[in-house]
Coordinates of C-alpha atoms and ligand atoms in Angstrom, one line a residue:
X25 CA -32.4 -5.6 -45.3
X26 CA -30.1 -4.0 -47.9
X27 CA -31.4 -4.4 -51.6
X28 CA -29.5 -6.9 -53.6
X29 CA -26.4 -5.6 -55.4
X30 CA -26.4 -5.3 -58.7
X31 CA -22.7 -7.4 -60.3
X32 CA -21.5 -4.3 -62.1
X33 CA -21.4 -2.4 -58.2
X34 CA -19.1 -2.8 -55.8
X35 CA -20.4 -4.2 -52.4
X36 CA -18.6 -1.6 -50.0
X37 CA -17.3 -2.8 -46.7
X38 CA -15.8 -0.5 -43.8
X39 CA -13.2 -2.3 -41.5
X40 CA -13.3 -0.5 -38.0
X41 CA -10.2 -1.4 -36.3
X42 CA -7.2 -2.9 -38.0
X43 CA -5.1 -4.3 -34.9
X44 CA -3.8 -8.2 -34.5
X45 CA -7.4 -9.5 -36.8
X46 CA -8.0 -6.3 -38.3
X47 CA -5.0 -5.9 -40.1
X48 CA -5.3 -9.6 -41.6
X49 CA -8.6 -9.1 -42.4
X50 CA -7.5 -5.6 -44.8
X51 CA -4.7 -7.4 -46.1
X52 CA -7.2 -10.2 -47.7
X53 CA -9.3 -8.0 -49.3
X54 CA -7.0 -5.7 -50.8
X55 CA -4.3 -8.5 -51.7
X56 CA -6.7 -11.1 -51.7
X57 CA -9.8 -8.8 -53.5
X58 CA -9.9 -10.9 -56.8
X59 CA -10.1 -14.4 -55.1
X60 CA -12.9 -12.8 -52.3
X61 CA -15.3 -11.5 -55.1
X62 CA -14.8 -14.6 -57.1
X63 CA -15.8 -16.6 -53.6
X64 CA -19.1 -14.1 -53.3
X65 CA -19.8 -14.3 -57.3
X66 CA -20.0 -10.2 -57.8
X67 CA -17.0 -7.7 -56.6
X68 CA -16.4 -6.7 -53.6
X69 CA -14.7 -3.5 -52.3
X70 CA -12.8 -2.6 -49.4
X71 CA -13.7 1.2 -48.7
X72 CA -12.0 2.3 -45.1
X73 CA -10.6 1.1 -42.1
X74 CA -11.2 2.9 -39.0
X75 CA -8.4 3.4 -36.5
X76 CA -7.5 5.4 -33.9
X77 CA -4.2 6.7 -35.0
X78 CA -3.8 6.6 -38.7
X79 CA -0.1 6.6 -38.0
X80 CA 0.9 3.6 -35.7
X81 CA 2.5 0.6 -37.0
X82 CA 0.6 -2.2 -38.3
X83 CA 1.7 -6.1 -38.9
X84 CA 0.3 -4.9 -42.2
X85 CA 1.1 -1.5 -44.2
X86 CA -2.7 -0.3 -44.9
X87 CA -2.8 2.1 -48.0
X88 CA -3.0 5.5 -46.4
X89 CA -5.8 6.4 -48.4
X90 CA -8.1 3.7 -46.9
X91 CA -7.4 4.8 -42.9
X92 CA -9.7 6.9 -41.6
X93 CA -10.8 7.9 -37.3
X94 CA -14.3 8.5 -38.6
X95 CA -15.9 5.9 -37.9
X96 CA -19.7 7.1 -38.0
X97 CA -19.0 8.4 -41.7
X98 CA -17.6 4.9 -42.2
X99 CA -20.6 3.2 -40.8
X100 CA -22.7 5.0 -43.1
X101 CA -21.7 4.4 -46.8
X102 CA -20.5 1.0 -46.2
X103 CA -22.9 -2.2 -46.8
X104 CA -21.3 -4.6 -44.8
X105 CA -19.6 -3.8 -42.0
X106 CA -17.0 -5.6 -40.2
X107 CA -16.4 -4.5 -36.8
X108 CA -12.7 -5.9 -35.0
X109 CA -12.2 -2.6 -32.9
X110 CA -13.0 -5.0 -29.1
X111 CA -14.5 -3.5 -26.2
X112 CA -17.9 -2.3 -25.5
X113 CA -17.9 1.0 -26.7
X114 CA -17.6 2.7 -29.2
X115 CA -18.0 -0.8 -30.9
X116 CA -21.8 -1.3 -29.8
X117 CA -23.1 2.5 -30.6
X118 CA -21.4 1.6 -34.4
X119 CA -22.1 -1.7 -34.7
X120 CA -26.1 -0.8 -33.5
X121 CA -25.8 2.0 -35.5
X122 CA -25.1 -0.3 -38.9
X123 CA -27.5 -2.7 -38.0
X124 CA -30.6 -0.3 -37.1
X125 CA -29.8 1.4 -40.7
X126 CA -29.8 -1.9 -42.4
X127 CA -26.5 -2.3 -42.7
X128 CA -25.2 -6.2 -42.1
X129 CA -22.6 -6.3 -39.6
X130 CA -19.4 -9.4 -38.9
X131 CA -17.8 -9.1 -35.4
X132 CA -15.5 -11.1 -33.5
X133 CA -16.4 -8.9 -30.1
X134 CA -16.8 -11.7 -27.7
X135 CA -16.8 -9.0 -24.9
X136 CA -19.8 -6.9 -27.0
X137 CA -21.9 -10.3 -27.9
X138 CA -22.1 -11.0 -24.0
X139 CA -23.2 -8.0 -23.0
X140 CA -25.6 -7.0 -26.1
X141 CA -26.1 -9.6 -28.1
X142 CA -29.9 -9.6 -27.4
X143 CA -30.1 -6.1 -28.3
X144 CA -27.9 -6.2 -31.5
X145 CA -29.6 -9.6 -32.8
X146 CA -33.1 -7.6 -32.2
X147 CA -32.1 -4.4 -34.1
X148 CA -30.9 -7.1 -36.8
X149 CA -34.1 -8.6 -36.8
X150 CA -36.3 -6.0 -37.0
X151 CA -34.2 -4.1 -39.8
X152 CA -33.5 -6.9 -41.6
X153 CA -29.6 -6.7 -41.6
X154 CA -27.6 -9.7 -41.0
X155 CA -24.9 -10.2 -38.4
X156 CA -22.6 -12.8 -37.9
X157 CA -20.1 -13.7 -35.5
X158 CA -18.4 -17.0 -36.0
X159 CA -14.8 -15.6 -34.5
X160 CA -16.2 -14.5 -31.4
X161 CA -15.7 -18.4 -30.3
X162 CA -13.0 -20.6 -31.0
X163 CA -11.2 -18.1 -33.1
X164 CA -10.7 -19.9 -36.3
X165 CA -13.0 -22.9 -35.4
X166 CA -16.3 -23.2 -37.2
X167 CA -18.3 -23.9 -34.3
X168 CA -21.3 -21.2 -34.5
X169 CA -22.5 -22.3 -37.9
X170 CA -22.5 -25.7 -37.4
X171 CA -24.5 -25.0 -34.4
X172 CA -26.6 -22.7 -35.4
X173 CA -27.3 -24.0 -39.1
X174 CA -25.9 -27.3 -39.4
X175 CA -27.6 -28.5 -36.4
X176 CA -30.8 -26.4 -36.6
X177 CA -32.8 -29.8 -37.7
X178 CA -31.4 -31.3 -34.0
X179 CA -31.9 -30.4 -30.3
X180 CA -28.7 -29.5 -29.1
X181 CA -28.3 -30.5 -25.1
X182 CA -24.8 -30.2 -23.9
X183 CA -22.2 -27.6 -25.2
X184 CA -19.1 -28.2 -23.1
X185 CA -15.9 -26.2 -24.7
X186 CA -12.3 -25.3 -24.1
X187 CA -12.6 -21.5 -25.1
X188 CA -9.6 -19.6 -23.8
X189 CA -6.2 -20.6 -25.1
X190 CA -4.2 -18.4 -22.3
X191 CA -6.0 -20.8 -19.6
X192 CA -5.4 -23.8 -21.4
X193 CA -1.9 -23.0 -22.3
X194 CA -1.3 -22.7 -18.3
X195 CA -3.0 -25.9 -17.1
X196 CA -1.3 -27.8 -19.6
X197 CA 2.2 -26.3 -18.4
X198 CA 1.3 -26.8 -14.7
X199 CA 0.3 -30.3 -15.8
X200 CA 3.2 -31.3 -18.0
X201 CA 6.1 -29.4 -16.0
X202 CA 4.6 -29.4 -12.4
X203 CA 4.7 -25.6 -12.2
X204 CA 2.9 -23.6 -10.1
X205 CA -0.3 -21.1 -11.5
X206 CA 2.3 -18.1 -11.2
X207 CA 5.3 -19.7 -13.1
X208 CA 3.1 -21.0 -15.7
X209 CA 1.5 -17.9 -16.2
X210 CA 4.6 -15.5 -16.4
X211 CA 5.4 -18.0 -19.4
X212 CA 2.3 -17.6 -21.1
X213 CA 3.2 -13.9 -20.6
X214 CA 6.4 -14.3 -22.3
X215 CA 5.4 -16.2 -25.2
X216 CA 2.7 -13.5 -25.9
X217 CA -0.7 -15.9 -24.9
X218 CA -1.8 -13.9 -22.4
X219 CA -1.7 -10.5 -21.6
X220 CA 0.1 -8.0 -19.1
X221 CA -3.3 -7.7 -17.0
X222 CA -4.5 -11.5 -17.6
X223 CA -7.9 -11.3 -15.2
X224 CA -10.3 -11.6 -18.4
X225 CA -8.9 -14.4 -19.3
X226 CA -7.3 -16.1 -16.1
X227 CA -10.6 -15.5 -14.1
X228 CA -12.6 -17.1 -16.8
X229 CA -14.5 -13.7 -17.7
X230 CA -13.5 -14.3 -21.3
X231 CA -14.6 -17.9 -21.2
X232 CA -18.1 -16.6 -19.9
X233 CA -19.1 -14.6 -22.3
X234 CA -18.4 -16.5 -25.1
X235 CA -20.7 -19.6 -22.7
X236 CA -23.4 -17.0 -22.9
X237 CA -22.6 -16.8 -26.5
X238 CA -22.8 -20.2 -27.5
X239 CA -26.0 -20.7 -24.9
X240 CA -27.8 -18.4 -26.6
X241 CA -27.4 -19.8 -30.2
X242 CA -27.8 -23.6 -28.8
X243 CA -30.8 -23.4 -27.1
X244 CA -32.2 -19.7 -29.0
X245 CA -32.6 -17.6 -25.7
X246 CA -31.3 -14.3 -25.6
X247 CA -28.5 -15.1 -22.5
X248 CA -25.8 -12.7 -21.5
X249 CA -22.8 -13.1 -19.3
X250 CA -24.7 -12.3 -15.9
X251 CA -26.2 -15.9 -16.8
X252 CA -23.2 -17.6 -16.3
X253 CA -21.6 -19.2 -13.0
X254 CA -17.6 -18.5 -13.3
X255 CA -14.8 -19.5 -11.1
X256 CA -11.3 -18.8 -12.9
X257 CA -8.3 -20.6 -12.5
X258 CA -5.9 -18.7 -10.2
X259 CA -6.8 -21.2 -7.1
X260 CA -5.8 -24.0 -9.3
X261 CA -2.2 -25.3 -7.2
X262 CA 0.3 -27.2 -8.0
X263 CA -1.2 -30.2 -5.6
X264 CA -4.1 -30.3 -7.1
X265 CA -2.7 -30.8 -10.5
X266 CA -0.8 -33.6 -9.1
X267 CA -3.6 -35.3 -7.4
X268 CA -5.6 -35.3 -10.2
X269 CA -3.1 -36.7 -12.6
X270 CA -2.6 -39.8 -9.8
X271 CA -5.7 -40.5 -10.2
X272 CA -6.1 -40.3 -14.4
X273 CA -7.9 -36.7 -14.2
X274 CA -6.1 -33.6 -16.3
X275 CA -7.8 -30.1 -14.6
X276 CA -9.3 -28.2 -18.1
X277 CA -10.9 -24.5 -17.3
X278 CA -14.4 -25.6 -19.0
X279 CA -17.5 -23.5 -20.4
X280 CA -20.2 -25.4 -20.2
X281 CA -24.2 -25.0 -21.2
X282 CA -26.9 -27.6 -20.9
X283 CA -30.2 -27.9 -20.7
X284 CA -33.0 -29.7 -18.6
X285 CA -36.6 -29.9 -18.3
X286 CA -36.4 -27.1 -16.4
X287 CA -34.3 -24.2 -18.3
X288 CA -30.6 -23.9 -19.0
X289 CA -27.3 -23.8 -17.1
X290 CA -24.5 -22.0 -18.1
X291 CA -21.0 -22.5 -16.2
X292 CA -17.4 -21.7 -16.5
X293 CA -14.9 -23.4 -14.0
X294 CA -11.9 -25.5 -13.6
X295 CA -13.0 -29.3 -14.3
X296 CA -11.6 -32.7 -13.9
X297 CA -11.5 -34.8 -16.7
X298 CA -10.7 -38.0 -17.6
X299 CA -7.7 -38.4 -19.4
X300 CA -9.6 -40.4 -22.1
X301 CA -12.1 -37.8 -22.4
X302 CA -11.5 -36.3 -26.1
X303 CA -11.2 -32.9 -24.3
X304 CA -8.5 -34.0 -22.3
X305 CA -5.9 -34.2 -25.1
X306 CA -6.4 -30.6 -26.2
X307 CA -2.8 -29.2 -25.5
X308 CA -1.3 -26.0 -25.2
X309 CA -2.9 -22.6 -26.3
X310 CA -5.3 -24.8 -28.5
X311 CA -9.4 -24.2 -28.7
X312 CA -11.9 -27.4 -28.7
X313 CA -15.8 -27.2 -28.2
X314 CA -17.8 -30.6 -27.4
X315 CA -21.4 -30.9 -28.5
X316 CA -23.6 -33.1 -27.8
X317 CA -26.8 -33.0 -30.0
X318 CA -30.0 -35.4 -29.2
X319 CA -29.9 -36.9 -32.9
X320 CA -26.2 -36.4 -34.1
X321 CA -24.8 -37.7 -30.6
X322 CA -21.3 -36.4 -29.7
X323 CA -19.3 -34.0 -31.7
X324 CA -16.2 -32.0 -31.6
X325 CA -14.6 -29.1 -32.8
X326 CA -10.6 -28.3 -32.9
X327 CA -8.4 -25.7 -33.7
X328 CA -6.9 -22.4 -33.1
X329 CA -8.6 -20.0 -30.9
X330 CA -6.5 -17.1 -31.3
X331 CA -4.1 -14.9 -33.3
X332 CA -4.9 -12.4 -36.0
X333 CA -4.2 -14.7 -39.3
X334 CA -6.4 -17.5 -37.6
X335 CA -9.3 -15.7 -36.6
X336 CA -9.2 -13.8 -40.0
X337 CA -10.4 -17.2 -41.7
X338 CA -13.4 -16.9 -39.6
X339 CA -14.1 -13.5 -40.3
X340 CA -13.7 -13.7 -44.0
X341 CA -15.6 -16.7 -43.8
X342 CA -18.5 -15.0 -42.1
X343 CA -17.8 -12.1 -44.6
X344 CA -18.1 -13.7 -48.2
X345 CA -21.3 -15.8 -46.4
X346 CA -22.7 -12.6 -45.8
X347 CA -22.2 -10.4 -49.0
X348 CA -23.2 -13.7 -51.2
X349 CA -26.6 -12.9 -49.2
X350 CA -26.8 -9.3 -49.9
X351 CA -25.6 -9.9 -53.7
X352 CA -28.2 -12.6 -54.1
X353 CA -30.6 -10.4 -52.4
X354 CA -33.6 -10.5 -49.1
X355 CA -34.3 -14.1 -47.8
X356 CA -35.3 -14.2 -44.0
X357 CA -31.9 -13.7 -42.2
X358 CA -33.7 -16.4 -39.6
X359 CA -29.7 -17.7 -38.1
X360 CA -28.8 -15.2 -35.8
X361 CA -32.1 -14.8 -34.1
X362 CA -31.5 -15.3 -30.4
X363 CA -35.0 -14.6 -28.7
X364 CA -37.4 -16.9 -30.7
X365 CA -37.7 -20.0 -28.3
X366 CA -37.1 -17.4 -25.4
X367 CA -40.2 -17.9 -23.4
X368 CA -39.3 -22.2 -23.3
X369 CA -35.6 -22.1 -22.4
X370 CA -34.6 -19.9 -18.8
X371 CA -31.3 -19.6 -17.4
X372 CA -31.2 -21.5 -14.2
X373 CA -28.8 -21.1 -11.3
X374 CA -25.7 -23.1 -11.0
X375 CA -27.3 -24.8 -7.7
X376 CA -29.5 -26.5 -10.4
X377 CA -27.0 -28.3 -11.7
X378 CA -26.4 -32.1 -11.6
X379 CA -22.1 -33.1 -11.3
X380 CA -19.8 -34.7 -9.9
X381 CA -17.2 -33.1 -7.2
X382 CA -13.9 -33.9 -6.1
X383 CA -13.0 -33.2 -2.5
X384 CA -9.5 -33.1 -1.4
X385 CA -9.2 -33.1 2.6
X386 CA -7.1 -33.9 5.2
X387 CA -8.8 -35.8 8.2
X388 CA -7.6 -36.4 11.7
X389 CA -6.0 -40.0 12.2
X390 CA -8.3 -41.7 14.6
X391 CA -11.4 -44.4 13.8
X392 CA -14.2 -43.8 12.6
X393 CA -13.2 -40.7 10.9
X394 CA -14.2 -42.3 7.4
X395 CA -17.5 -43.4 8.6
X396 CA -18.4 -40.1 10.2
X397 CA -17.4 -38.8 6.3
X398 CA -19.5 -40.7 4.6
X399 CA -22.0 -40.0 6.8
X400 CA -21.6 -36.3 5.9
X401 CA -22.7 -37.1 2.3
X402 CA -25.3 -39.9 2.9
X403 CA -27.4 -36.8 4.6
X404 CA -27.2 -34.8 2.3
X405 CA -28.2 -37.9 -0.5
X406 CA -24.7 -37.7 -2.1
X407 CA -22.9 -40.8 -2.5
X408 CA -19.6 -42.0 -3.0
X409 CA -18.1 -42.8 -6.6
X410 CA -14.4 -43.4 -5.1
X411 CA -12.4 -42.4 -2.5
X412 CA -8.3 -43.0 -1.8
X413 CA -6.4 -42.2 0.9
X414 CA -2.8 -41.3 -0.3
X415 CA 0.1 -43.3 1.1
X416 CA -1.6 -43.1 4.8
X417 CA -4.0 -44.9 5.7
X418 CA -4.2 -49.2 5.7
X419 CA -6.6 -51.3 3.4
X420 CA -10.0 -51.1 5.9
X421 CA -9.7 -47.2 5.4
X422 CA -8.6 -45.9 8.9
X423 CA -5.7 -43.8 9.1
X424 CA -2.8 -46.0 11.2
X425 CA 0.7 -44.6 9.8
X426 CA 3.0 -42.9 12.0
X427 CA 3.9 -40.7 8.7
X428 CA -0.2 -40.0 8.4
X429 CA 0.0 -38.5 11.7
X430 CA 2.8 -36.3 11.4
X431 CA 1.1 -34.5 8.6
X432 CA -2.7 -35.6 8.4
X433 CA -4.2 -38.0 6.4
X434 CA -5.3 -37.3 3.0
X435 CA -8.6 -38.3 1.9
X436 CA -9.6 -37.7 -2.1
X437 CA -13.3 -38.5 -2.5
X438 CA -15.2 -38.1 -6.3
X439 CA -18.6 -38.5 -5.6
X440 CA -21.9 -39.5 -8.1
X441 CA -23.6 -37.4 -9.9
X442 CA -25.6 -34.9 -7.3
X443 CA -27.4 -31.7 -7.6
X444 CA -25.1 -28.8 -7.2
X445 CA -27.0 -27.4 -3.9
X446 CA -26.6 -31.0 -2.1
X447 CA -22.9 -31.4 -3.3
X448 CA -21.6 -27.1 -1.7
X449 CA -23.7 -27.9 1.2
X450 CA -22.2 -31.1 2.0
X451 CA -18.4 -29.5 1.3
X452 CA -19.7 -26.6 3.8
X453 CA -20.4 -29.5 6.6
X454 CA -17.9 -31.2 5.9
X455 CA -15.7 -27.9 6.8
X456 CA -17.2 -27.6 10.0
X457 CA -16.3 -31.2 11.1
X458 CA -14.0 -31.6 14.1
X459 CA -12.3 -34.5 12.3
X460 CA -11.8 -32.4 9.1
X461 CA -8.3 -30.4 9.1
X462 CA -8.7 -28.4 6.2
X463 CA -10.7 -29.3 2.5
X464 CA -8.1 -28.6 0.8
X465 CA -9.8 -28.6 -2.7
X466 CA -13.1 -29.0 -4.2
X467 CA -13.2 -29.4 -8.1
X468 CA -15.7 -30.5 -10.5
X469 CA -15.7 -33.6 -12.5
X470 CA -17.0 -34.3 -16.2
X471 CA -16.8 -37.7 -17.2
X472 CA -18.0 -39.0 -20.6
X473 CA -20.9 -38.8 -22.1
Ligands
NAP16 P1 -6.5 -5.0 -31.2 O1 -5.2 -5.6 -31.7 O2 -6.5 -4.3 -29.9 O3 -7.0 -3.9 -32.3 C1 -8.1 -3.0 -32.1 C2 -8.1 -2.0 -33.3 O4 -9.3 -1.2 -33.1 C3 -6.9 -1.1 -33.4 O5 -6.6 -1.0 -34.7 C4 -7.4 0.2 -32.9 O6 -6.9 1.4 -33.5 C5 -8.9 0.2 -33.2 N1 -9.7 0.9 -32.3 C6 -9.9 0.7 -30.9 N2 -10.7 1.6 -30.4 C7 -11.0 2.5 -31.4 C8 -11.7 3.7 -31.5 N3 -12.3 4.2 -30.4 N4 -11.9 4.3 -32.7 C9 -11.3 3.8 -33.8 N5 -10.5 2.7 -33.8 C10 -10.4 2.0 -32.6 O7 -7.7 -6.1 -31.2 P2 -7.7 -7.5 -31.9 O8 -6.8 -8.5 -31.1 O9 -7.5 -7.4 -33.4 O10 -9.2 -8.0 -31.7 C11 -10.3 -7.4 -32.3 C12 -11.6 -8.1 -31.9 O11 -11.5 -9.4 -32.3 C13 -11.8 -8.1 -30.4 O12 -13.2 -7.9 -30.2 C14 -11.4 -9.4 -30.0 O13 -12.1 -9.9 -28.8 C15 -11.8 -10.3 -31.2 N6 -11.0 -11.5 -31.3 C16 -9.6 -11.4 -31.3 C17 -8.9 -12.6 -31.4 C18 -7.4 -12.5 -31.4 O14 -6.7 -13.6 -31.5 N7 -6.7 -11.3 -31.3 C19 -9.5 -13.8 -31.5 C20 -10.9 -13.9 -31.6 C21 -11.6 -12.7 -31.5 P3 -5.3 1.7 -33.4 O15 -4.6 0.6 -34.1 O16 -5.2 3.0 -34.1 O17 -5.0 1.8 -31.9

């Protein structure tokens, strides 16, 4: 770890990249320089900020002298580093580089974290140099220190967030207006909260790595994003926004970790919820993150999970944490350390886990159709929470309407909790039924705690 700074020296810190966070970050410490180094207790000093093209326009005008496209040179006479360039590389050869020299290192690189946060939190560990990352979930929401420090005392169990504002932003629009996926997107297009090519974030991708992020720090095993089950959102209709509000559900795109005896399960996919479930009223582009701790109980987190002035707070937060550290000098860096309860905590396939589905189908109209259903899930040891029958079918459950025959009957089952394996097997029978038209849906269901 670096030596502890004398007051009279500057601690120097590079900025590489100075984009929609960058920029904020740069204008904080050079307008905001006096107020930062009273926060640390010793001054602080921003030395360079690493771009691409010294010349593009910037949502804040960086004094020339400070822009630079070395970053190496950067890296290498700053103390702290703070790293908000995105993507994989060069990011992770820089950000490796600083830590393996020492150098303490503040990211927000969700996308870098998921694929090498095992190997950066190592290098950390064995130079000594910290690195933090509170904006790499839930943007401007403290939710990696309170779990990682606040909590450290606790066993953590369940981490169940909403991570990606795009997502959320579009199911709450397809829920509120009754627009379909495409619609709601090409809004969330216009209004800037999600991006031309929106697979990261509508195909949950984004959303996975930042489970594997908050996996890893809840249960201290070094996960990545191959851990993580994912199913996005671009099957998500119309319909089954609809039948899930008539029956009190909203449909949230959820990350969710947990652990059992056996290891830990890390998921993304769309989710029913309750409408009373406190995740349920998270609206528009807006972040939340559920925990529930074996001591504490339940807990949640709220806020902005985006834009560059937002996630800024968490960066400076992580920053001033970090240089009061290096100014007050070595202490064990112990918070970032991923791999210490490794060998007890495994990631475990999706099949492993224990929920609740919701299966939309449409059945033929003749008896006995319901029995032979239900029969279905009895094999396989699933059983039946609640079932309706949409506007077709009389009150001893058998399909008699002339409308039900003209276009099927509709049969909405939510079952118990069941093992993951037992609940996609039964769906897959139930497919191959004679009296089974079509499953039109099959979602997952959270209910509370
Ligand atoms: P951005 O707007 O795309 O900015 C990226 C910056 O990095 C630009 O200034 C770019 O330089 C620079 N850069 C990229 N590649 C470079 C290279 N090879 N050499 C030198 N400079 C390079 O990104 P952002 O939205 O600020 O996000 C930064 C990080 O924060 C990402 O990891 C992101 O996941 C994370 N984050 C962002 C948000 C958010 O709301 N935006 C929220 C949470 C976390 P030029 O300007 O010269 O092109």
């Amino acid at each position: 770890m670096s030596a502890a700074k004398s007051t009279a020296e500057p601690l120097k810190i590079g900025l590489l990249g100075a984009g929609n966070v960058g920029a904020q970050v740069a204008r904080t410490l050079v307008e905001g320089r006096a107020l930062i180094s009273s926060r640390v207790g010793a001054p602080v000093k921003l030395i360079g900020v690493a771009v691409r093209d010294v010349e593009a326009p910037r949502d804040w005008k960086i004094p020339g002298e400070l822009l630079t496209t070395d970053a190496e040179a950067l890296v290498d006479e700053a103390d702290l580093i703070i790293e908000l360039m995105g993507g994989i590389e060069p990011a992770g050869t820089l950000v490796e580089r600083a830590l393996r020299a020492g150098t303490a290192v503040v990211t927000g690189n969700k996308a870098l974290l998921a694929v090498q946060g095992g190997k950066l939190s190592q290098a950390a560990a064995e130079s000594g140099a910290l690195l933090r990352f509170e904006a790499a979930v839930g943007g401007a929401i403290p939710i990696l220190r309170p779990i990682q420090e606040s909590l450290s005392g606790d066993r953590i169990t369940k981490v169940m967030g909403i991570v990606n504002g795009t997502t959320n932003y579009i199911l709450d629009q397809m829920d509120s207006t009754g627009a379909a996926f495409y619609d709601a997107l090409l809004e969330a297009q216009r209004l800037g909260y999600a991006e031309a090519d929106p697979t990261a974030d509508v195909e949950g991708h984004d959303a996975a790595a930042k489970a594997a992020i908050l996996g890893a720090l809840a249960f201290h095993a070094p996960f990545d994003i191959h851990d993580v089950y994912c199913e996005g959102i671009s099957s998500v209709t119309a319909e089954d926004i609809e039948a899930a509000a008539a029956s009190g559900y909203v449909i949230k795109l959820l990350a969710i970790v947990e652990k059992n005896d056996d290891g830990a399960i890390l998921r993304v996919h769309p989710t029913l919820l309750p409408r009373t479930h406190p995740l349920a009223s998270v609206r528009g582009a807006f972040n939340a993150v559920f925990v529930v701790a074996e001591n504490a109980g339940e807990l949640m987190f709220y806020g902005q999970g985006a834009g560059g002035l937002p996630t800024s707070s968490a960066i400076m937060g992580d920053v001033v944490s970090v240089a009061r550290r290096l100014h007050s000098g070595p202490e064990h860096p112990g918070t970032t350390d991923t791999s210490s309860d490794s060998q007890s905590v495994r990631a475990l396939p999706v099949d492993e886990a224990h929920t609740q589905y919701y299966i939309d189908m449409e059945v033929a109209d003749r008896e006995g159709v319901i029995a032979e259903v239900a029969r279905v899930l009895a094999d396989h040891h699933v059983s039946i929470e609640s079932m309706r029958q949409p506007g077709s079918v009389s009150s001893d459950g058998e399909v008699d309407t002339e409308a039900a025959r003209e276009r099927g009957a509709v049969v909405q089952i939510v079952t118990h909790l069941a093992k993951e394996k037992d609940l996609s097997d039964t769906v897959s029978t139930l497919r191959a039924l004679d009296v089974v038209k079509s499953v039109n849906s099959v979602l997952r269901v959270e209910v509370e705690q």
